[in-house]
Coordinates of C-alpha atoms (C1' of nucleotides) in Angstrom, one line a residue:
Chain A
X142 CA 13.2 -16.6 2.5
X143 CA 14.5 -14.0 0.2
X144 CA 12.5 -10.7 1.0
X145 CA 11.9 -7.7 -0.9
X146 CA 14.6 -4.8 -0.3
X147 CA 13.9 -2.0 2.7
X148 CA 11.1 0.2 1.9
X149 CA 9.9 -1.3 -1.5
X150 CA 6.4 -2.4 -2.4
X151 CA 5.3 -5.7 -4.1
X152 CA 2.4 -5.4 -6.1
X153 CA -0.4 -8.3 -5.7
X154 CA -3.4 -7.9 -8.1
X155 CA -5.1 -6.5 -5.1
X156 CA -2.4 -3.6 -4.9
X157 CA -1.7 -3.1 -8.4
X158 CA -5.3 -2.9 -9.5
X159 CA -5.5 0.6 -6.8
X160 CA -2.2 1.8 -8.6
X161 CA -3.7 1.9 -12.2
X162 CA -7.0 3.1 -11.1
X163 CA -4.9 6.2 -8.9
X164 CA -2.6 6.5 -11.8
X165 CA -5.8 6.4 -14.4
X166 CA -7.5 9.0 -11.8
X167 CA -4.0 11.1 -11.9
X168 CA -4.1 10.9 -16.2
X169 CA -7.4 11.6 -16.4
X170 CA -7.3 14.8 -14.0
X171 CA -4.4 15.8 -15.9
X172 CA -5.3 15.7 -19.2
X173 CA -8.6 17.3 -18.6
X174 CA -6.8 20.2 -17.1
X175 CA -4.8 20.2 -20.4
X176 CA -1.7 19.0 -19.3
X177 CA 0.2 16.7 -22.0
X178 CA 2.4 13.5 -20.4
X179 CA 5.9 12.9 -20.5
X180 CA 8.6 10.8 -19.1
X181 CA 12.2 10.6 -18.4
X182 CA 15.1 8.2 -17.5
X183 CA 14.8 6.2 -13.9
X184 CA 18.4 7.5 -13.7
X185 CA 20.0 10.9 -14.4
X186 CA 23.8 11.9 -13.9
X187 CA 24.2 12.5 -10.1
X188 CA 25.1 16.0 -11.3
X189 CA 22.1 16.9 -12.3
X190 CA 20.9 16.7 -8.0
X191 CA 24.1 17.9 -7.0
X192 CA 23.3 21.5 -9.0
X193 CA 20.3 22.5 -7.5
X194 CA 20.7 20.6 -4.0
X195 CA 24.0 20.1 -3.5
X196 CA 26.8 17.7 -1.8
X197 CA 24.6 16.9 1.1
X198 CA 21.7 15.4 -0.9
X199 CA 23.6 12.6 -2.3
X200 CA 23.1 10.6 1.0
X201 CA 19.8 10.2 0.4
X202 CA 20.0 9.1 -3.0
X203 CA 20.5 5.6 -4.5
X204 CA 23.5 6.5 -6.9
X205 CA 26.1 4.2 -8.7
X206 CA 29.0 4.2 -11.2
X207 CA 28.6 2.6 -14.5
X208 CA 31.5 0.6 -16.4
X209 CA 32.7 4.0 -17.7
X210 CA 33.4 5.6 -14.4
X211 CA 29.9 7.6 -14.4
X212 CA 28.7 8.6 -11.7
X213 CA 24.6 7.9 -11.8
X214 CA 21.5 8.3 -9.4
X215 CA 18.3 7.0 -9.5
X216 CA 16.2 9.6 -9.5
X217 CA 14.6 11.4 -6.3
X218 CA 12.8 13.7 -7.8
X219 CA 11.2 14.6 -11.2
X220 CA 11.8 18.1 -11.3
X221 CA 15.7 18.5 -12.5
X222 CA 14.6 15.4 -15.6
X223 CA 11.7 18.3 -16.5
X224 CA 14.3 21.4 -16.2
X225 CA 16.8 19.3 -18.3
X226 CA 13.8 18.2 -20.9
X227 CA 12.9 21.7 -20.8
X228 CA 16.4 23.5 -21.6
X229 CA 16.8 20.7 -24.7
X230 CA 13.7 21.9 -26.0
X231 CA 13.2 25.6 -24.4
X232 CA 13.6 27.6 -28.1
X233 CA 10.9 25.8 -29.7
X234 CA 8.5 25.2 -26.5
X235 CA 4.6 26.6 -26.6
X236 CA 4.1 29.2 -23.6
X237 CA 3.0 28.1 -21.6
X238 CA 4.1 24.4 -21.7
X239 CA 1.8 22.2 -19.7
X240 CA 3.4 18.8 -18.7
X241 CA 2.6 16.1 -16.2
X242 CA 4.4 12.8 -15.3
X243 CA 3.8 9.9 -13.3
X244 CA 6.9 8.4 -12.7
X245 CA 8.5 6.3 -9.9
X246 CA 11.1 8.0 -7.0
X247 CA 13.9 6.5 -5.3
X248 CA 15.4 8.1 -2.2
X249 CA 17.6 6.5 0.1
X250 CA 16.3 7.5 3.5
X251 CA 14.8 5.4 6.5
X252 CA 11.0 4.5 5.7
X253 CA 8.6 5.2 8.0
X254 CA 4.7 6.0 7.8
X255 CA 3.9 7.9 4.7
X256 CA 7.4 7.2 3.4
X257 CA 9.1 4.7 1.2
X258 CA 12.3 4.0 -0.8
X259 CA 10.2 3.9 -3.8
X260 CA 7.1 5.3 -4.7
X261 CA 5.3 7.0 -7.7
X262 CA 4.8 10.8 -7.5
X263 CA 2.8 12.6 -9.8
X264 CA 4.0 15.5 -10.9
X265 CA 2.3 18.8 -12.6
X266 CA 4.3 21.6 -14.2
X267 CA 3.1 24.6 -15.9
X268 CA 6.0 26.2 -17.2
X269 CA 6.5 29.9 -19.6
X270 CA 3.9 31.3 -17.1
X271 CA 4.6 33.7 -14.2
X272 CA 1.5 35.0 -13.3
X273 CA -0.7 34.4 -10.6
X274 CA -3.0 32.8 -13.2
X275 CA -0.9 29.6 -13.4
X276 CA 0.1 29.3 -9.9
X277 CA -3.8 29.2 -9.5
X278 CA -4.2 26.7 -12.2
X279 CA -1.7 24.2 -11.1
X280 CA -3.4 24.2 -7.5
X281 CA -6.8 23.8 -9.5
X282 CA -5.2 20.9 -10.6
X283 CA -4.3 18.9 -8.0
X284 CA -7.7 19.7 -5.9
X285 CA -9.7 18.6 -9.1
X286 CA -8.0 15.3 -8.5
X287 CA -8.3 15.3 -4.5
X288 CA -12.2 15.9 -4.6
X289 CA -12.2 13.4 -7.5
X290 CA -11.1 10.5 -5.1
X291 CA -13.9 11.9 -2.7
X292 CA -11.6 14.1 -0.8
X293 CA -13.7 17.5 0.6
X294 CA -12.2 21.0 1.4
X295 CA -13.4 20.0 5.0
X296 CA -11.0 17.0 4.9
X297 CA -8.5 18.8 3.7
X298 CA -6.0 22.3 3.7
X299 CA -4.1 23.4 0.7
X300 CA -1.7 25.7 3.0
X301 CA -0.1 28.7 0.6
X302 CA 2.6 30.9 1.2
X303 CA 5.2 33.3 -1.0
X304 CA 8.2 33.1 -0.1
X305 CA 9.0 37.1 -1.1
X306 CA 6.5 37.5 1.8
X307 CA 7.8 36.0 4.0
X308 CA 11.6 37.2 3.3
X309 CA 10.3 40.6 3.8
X310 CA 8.0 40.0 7.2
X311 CA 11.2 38.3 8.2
X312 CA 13.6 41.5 7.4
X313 CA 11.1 43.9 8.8
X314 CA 11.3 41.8 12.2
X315 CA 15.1 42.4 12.3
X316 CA 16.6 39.5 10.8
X317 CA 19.7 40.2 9.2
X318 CA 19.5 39.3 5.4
X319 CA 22.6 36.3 5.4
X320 CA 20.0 34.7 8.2
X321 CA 17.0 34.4 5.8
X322 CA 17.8 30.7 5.2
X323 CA 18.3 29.5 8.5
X324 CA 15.2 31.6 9.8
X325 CA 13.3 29.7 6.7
X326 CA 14.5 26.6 8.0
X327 CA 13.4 27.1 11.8
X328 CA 10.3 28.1 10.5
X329 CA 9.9 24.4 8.4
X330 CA 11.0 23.1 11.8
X331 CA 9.0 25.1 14.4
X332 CA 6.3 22.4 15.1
X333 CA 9.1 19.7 15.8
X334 CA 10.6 21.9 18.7
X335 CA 9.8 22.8 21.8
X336 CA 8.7 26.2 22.7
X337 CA 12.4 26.9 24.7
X338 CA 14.7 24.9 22.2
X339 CA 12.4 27.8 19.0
X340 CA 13.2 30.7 21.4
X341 CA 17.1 29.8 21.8
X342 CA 17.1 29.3 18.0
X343 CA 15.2 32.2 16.9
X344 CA 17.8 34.0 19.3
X345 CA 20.8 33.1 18.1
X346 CA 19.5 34.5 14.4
X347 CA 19.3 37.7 16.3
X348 CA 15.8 38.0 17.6
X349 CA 14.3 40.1 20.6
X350 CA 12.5 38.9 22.5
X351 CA 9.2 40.5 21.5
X352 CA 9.9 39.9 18.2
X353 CA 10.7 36.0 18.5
X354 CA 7.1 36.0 19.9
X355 CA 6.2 38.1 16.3
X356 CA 8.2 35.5 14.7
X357 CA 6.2 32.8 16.2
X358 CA 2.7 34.6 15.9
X359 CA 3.5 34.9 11.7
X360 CA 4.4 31.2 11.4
X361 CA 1.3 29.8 12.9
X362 CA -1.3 32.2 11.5
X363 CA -3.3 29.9 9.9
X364 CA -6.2 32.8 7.8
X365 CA -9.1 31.3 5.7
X366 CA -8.3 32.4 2.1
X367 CA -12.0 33.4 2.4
X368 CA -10.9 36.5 4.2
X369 CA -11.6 39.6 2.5
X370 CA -7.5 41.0 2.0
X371 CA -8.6 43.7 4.8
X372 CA -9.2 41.0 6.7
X373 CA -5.6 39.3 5.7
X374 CA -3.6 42.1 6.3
X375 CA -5.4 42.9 9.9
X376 CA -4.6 39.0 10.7
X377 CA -0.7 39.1 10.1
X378 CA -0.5 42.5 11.4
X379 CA 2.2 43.0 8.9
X380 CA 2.7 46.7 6.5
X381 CA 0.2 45.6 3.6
X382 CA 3.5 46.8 1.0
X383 CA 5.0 43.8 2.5
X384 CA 2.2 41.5 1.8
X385 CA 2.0 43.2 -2.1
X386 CA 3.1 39.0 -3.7
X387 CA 0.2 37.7 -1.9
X388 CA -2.5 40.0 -3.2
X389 CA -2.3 38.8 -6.5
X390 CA -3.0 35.2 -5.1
X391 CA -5.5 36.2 -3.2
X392 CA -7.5 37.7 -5.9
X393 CA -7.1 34.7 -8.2
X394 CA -8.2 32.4 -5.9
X395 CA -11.5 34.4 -4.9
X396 CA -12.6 34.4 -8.4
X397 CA -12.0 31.1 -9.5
X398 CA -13.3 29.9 -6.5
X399 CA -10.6 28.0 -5.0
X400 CA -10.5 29.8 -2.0
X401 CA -12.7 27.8 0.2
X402 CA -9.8 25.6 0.2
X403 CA -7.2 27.2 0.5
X404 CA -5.7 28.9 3.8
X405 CA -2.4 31.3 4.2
X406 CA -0.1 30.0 6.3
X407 CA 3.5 32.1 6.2
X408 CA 5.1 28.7 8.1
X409 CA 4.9 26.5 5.1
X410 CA 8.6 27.3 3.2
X411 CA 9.1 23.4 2.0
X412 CA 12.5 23.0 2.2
X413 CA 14.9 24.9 0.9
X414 CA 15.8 23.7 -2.4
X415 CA 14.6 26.7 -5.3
X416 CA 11.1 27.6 -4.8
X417 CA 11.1 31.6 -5.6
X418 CA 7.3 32.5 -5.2
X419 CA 4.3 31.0 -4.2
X420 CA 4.8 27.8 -2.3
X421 CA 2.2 25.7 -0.9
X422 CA 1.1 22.2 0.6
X423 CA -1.9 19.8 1.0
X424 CA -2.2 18.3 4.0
X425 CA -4.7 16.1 6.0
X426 CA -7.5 18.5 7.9
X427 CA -6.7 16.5 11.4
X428 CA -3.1 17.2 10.6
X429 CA -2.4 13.9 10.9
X430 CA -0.5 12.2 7.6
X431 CA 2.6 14.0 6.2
X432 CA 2.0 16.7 3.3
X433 CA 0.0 15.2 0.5
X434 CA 1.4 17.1 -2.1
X435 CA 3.8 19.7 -2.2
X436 CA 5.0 22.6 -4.9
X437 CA 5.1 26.4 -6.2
X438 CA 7.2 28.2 -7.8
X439 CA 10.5 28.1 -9.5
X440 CA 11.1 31.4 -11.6
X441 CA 15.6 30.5 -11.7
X442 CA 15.5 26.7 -12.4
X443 CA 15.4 26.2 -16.1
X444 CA 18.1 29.2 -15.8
X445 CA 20.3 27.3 -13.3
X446 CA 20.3 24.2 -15.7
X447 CA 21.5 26.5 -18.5
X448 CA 18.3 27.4 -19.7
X449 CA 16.9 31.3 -21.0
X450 CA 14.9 32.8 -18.2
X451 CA 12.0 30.8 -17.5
X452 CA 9.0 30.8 -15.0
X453 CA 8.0 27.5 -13.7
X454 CA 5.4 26.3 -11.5
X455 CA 4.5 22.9 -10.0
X456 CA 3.5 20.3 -7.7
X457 CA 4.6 16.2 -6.9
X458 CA 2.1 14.4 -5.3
X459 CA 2.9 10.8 -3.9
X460 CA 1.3 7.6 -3.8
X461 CA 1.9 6.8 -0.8
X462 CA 0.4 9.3 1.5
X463 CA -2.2 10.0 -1.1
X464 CA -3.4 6.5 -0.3
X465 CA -2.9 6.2 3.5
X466 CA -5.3 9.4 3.8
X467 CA -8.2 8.0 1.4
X468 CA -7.5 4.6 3.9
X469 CA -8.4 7.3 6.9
X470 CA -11.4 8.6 5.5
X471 CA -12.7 5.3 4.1
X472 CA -12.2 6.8 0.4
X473 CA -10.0 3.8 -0.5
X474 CA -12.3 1.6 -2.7
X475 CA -12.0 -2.1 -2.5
X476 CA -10.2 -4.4 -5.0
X477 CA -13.2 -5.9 -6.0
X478 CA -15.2 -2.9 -7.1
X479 CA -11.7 -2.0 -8.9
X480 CA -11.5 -4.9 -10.6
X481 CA -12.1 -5.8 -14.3
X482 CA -15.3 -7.6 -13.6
X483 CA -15.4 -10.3 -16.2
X484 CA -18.4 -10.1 -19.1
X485 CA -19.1 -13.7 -18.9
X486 CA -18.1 -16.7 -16.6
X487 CA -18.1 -20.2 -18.4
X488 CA -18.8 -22.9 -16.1
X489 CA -19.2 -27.2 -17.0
X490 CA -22.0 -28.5 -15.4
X491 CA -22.0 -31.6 -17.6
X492 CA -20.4 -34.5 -19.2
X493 CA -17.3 -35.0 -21.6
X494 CA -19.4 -33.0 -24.2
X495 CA -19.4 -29.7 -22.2
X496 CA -15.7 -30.1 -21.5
X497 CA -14.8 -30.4 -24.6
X498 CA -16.9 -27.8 -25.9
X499 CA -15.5 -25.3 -23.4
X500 CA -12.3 -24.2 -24.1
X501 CA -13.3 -23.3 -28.0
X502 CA -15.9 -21.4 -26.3
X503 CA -14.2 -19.5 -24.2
X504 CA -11.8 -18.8 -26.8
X505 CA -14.6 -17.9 -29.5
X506 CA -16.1 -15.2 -27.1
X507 CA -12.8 -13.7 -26.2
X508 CA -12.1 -12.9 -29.7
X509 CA -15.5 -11.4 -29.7
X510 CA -14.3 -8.5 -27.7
X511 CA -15.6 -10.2 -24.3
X512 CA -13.7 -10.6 -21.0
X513 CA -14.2 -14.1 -20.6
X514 CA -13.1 -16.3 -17.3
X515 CA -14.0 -20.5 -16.4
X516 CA -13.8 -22.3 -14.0
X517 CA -10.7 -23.9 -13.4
X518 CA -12.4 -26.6 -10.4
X519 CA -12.7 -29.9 -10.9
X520 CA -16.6 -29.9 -9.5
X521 CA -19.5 -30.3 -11.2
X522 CA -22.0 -28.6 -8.4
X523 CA -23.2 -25.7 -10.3
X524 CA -24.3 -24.3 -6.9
X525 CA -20.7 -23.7 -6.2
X526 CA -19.8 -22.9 -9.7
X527 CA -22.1 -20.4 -9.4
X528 CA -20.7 -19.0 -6.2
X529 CA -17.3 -18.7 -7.9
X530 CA -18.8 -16.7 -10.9
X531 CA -20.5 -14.4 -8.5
X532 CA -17.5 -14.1 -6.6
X533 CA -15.5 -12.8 -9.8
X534 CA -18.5 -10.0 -10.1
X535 CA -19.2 -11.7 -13.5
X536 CA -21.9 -9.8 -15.5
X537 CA -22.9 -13.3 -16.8
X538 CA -22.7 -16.9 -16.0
X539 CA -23.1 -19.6 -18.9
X540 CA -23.7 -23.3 -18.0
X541 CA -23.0 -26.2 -20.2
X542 CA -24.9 -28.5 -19.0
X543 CA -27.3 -31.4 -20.2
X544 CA -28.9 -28.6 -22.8
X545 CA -26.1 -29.2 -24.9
X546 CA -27.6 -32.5 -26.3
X547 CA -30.1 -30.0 -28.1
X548 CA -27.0 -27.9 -28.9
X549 CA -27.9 -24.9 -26.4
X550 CA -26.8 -23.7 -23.2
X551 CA -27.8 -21.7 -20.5
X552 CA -27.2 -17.8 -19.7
X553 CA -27.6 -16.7 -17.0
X554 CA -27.4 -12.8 -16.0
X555 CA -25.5 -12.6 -11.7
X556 CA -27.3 -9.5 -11.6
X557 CA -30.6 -9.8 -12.8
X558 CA -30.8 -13.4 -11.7
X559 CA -33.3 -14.6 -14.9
X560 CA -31.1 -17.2 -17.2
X561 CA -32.6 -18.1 -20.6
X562 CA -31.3 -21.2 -22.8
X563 CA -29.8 -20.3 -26.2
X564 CA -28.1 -21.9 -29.1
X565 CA -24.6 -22.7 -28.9
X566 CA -23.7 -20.3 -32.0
X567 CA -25.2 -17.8 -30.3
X568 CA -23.9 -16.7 -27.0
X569 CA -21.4 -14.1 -28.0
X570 CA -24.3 -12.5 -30.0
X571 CA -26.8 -12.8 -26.9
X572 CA -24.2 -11.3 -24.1
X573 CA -23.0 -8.4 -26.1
X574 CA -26.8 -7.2 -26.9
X575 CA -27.3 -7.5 -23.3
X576 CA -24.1 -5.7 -22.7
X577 CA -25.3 -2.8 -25.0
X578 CA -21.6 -3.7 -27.1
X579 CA -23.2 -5.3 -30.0
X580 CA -22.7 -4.6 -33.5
X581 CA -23.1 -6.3 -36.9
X582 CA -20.0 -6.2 -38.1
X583 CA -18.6 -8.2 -35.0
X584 CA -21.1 -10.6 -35.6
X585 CA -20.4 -11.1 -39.1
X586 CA -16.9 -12.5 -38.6
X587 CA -16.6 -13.1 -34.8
X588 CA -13.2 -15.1 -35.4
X589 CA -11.9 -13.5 -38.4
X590 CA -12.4 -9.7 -37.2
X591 CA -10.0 -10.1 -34.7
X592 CA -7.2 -9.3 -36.9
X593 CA -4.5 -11.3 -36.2
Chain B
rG115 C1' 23.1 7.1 9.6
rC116 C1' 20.8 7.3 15.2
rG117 C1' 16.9 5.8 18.9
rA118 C1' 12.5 3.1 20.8
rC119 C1' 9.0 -0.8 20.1
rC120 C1' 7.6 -5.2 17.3
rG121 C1' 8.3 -10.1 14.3
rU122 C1' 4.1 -17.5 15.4
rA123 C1' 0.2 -20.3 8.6
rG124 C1' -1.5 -15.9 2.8
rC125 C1' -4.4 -12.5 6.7
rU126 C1' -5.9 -11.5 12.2
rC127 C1' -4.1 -13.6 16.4
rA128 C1' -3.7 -17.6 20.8
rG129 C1' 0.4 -20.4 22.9
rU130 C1' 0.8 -21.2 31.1
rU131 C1' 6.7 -19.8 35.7
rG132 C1' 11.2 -22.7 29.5
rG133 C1' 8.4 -29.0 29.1
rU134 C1' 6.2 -34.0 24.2
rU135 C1' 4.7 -34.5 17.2
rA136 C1' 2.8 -25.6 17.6
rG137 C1' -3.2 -24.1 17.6
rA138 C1' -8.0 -21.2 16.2
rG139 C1' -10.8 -18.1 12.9
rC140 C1' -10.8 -16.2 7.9
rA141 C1' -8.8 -17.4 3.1
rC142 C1' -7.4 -21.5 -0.3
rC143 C1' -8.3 -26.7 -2.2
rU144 C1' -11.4 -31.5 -2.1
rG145 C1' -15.8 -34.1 -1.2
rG146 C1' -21.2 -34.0 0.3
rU147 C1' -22.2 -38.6 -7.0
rU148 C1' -25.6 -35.9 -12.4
rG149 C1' -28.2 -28.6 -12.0
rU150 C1' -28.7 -22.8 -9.6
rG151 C1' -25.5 -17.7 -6.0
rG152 C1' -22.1 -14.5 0.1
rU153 C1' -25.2 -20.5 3.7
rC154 C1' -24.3 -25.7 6.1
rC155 C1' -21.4 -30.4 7.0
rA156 C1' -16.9 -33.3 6.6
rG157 C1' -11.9 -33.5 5.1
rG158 C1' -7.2 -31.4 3.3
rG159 C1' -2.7 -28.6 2.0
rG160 C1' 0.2 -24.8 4.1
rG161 C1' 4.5 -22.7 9.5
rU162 C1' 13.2 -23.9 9.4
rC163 C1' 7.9 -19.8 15.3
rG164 C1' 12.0 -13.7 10.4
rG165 C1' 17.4 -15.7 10.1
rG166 C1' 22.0 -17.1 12.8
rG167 C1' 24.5 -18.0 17.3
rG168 C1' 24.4 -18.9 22.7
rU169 C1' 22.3 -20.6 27.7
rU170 C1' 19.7 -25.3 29.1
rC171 C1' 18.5 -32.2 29.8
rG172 C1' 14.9 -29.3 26.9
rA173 C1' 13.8 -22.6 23.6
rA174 C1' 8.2 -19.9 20.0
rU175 C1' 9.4 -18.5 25.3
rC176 C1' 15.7 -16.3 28.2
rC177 C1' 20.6 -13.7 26.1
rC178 C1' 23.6 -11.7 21.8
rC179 C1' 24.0 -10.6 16.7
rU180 C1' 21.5 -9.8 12.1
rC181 C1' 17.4 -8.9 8.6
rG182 C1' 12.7 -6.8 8.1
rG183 C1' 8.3 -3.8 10.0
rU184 C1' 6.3 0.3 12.9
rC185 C1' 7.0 5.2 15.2
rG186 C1' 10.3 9.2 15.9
rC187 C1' 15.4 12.0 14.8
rC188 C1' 18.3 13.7 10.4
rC189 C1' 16.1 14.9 5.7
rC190 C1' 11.7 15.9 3.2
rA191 C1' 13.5 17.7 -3.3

RNA sequence: GCGACCGUAGCUCAGUUGGUUAGAGCACCUGGUUGUGGUCCAGGGGGUCGGGGGUUCGAAUCCCCUCGGUCGCCCCA
């Protein structure tokens, strides 16, 4: 049997149903927020990755020629599609520019929990902005949208860092300025490695050994953004001049009143790539999933791409993870309270008459606005008719059924349980009163206001 | 790209030291003959045992390869 390629995802109504309500959840955050929604190509130039990430990226990325010799990628990432959209439009942009996208990703790499070869990512981008203000509003963001699927600051830690802070902690231990990006790196890595193999390494970047145990303490203070900043500066035992990026942070996220879940944690660096500020991930309280959603700043991007000087903050958040940690909790509603419950359920509980009359029925109260489904069974026991109605959450159920021969039927409410017979004409009127939907007009013309 | 473990029905799984036409529950479909809801009873469809090759009189079972899954490594934008 033909299977579905490494790492992909088929869809089933079951699946798909959670993947518009998480991408309606997403929209909805977003646009609240005041963030506007765009989109770009599935594929870019490969290029436009090999700028900002360089040779060793394209590994990991699906990429192809076209019939003109270009080379192409799918794309990995959203963030060099916004920088390009950005620099075609950067003259004539509102400051700040608040975007979001909810694309799908493609990467090339070996799945594994948490991890496919394609996945949506949402992505939120505040750019024109460099103060504190926006870095604070972007996280705002994407923890409006994690306690909107249930998730609580006890469940989970929105990890910030700077990376100017760091850098200088970093220098004022000793390390020699060329060695920043490695020492970044080790720090990404320090929870992968044993305690000898992070000593040799942080040694061969030039460390003591008191302050490879420094180094160590920094990377894995873990201080409640709750601290007063007395209390911050005491924990990191750092020169408070060094800590001078953070203070701004910290001040913005006491007064909007994000701190409780936030924490400072000088290990997070994510990656390597071009954050310049403010960096910071979510990630599951018992530490357990991957990051949930990753981002900060990126003052040189739009710049790099050929772009004026622009400040640039953001986050991606994936699907996947998103979903496997709502699974954890229990926060991952069921398919069938997703669903589209249907308005009415038509089932034939009678003779030729009833079947005949059905499908003009069911057709009539569809083009009166209402999500009608039948019965497709070739059974006439209405006590398993019933069942199936029920089973499809129906609001109603309507039986056609020996009534007929005085030209009514029978409605019955699934929720209420009390059923009342009515005239055949007069069902769409009847259900959409019930339903709170009904209006004159629509009853005027039921078949003729549709439009078509 | 590398390593470890796994792969039997749509789902969860059973299948003896290798031994006849491979099983259960759930789900799905039909019926229980004129009508009221997650019951109950009976029946049914559905599996090249992931795929290919090998060993053997005989393979779901043992060996090799391959494809996929899971968990790590690399990477994590």
């Amino acid at each position: 049997m033909l299977q579905a390629p490494k790492g992909t995802r088929d869809f089933f109504p079951d699946e798909m149903i959670w993947r518009r309500h998480l991408e309606k959840t997403w929209r909805e955050v977003s646009i609240r927020h005041g963030f506007d929604e765009i989109e770009g190509p599935t594929f870019e130039l490969l290029d436009l990755y090999r700028v900002k990430s360089g040779d060793e990226i394209v590994s990991e990325l699906f990429s192809f020629e076209d019939r003109g010799g270009r080379q192409l990628a799918l794309r990995p990432e959203f963030t060099p599609t916004l920088a390009r959209m950005v620099v075609a439009r950067a003259a004539s942009l509102p400051k700040p520019t608040k975007w979001f996208a909810i694309p799908l990703h493609y990467r090339a790499e070996r799945p594994q929990r948490g991890r496919l070869r394609e996945f949506l990512q949402w992505n939120v981008d505040m750019i024109g902005d460099d103060s504190p203000a926006a870095d604070s509003e972007v996280l705002g963001v994407a923890i409006d949208l994690l306690a909107e699927l249930g998730l609580t600051r006890e469940l989970v830690r929105v990890k910030i860092s700077h990376r100017e802070t760091v850098s200088k902690c970093l220098l004022r231990l000793g390390i020699p300025e060329d060695r920043l990006l490695q020492a970044f790196a080790l720090l990404d890595r320090r929870d992968k490695m044993s305690p000898e193999d992070f000593q040799k390494a942080a040694g061969a970047l030039g460390l003591k050994d008191d302050t490879i145990a420094r180094f160590d303490e920094i990377a894995r203070a873990g201080i409640a953004a709750t601290a007063s900043w007395g209390e911050v500066v005491r924990s990191l035992q750092v020169p408070e001049q060094d800590l001078e990026d953070l203070q701004p942070i910290h001040d913005i996220l006491d007064k909007t009143g994000l701190a409780p879940w936030c924490e400072y944690d000088l290990g997070i660096v994510r990656g390597l790539a071009y954050y310049t500020g403010t960096v910071f991930e979510i990630r599951d309280a018992g530490g357990k999933e991957r990051a949930v959603c990753g981002g900060g700043r990126y003052d040189r991007l739009v710049e790099t791409f050929g772009g004026p000087p622009t400040p640039a903050c953001g986050f991606g958040m994936g699907d996947v993870v998103l979903s496997l940690m709502l699974q954890d909790h229990r926060l991952k509603p069921e398919a069938a309270d997703i669903m589209p419950a249907p308005d009415v359920f038509l089932i034939s509980a009678g003779g030729d008459d009833a079947e005949a009359l059905l499908p003009k029925l069911l057709l009539d109260l569809r083009r009166a606005g209402l999500h009608a489904r039948r019965s497709y069974r070739a059974t006439r026991n209405v006590g398993k008719l019933l069942k199936e109605a029920s089973n499809t959450h129906a609001r109603f159920a309507v039986i056609l059924g020996q009534e007929l021969e005085q030209g009514q039927l029978v409605v019955k409410d699934l929720t209420a349980g009390d059923q009342i017979p009515v005239d055949v004409g007069q069902v769409a009127k009847l259900v959409l009163t019930r339903l709170g939907r009904f209006s004159e007009r629509g009853l005027d013309a039921p078949t003729s206001s549709c439009g078509m």
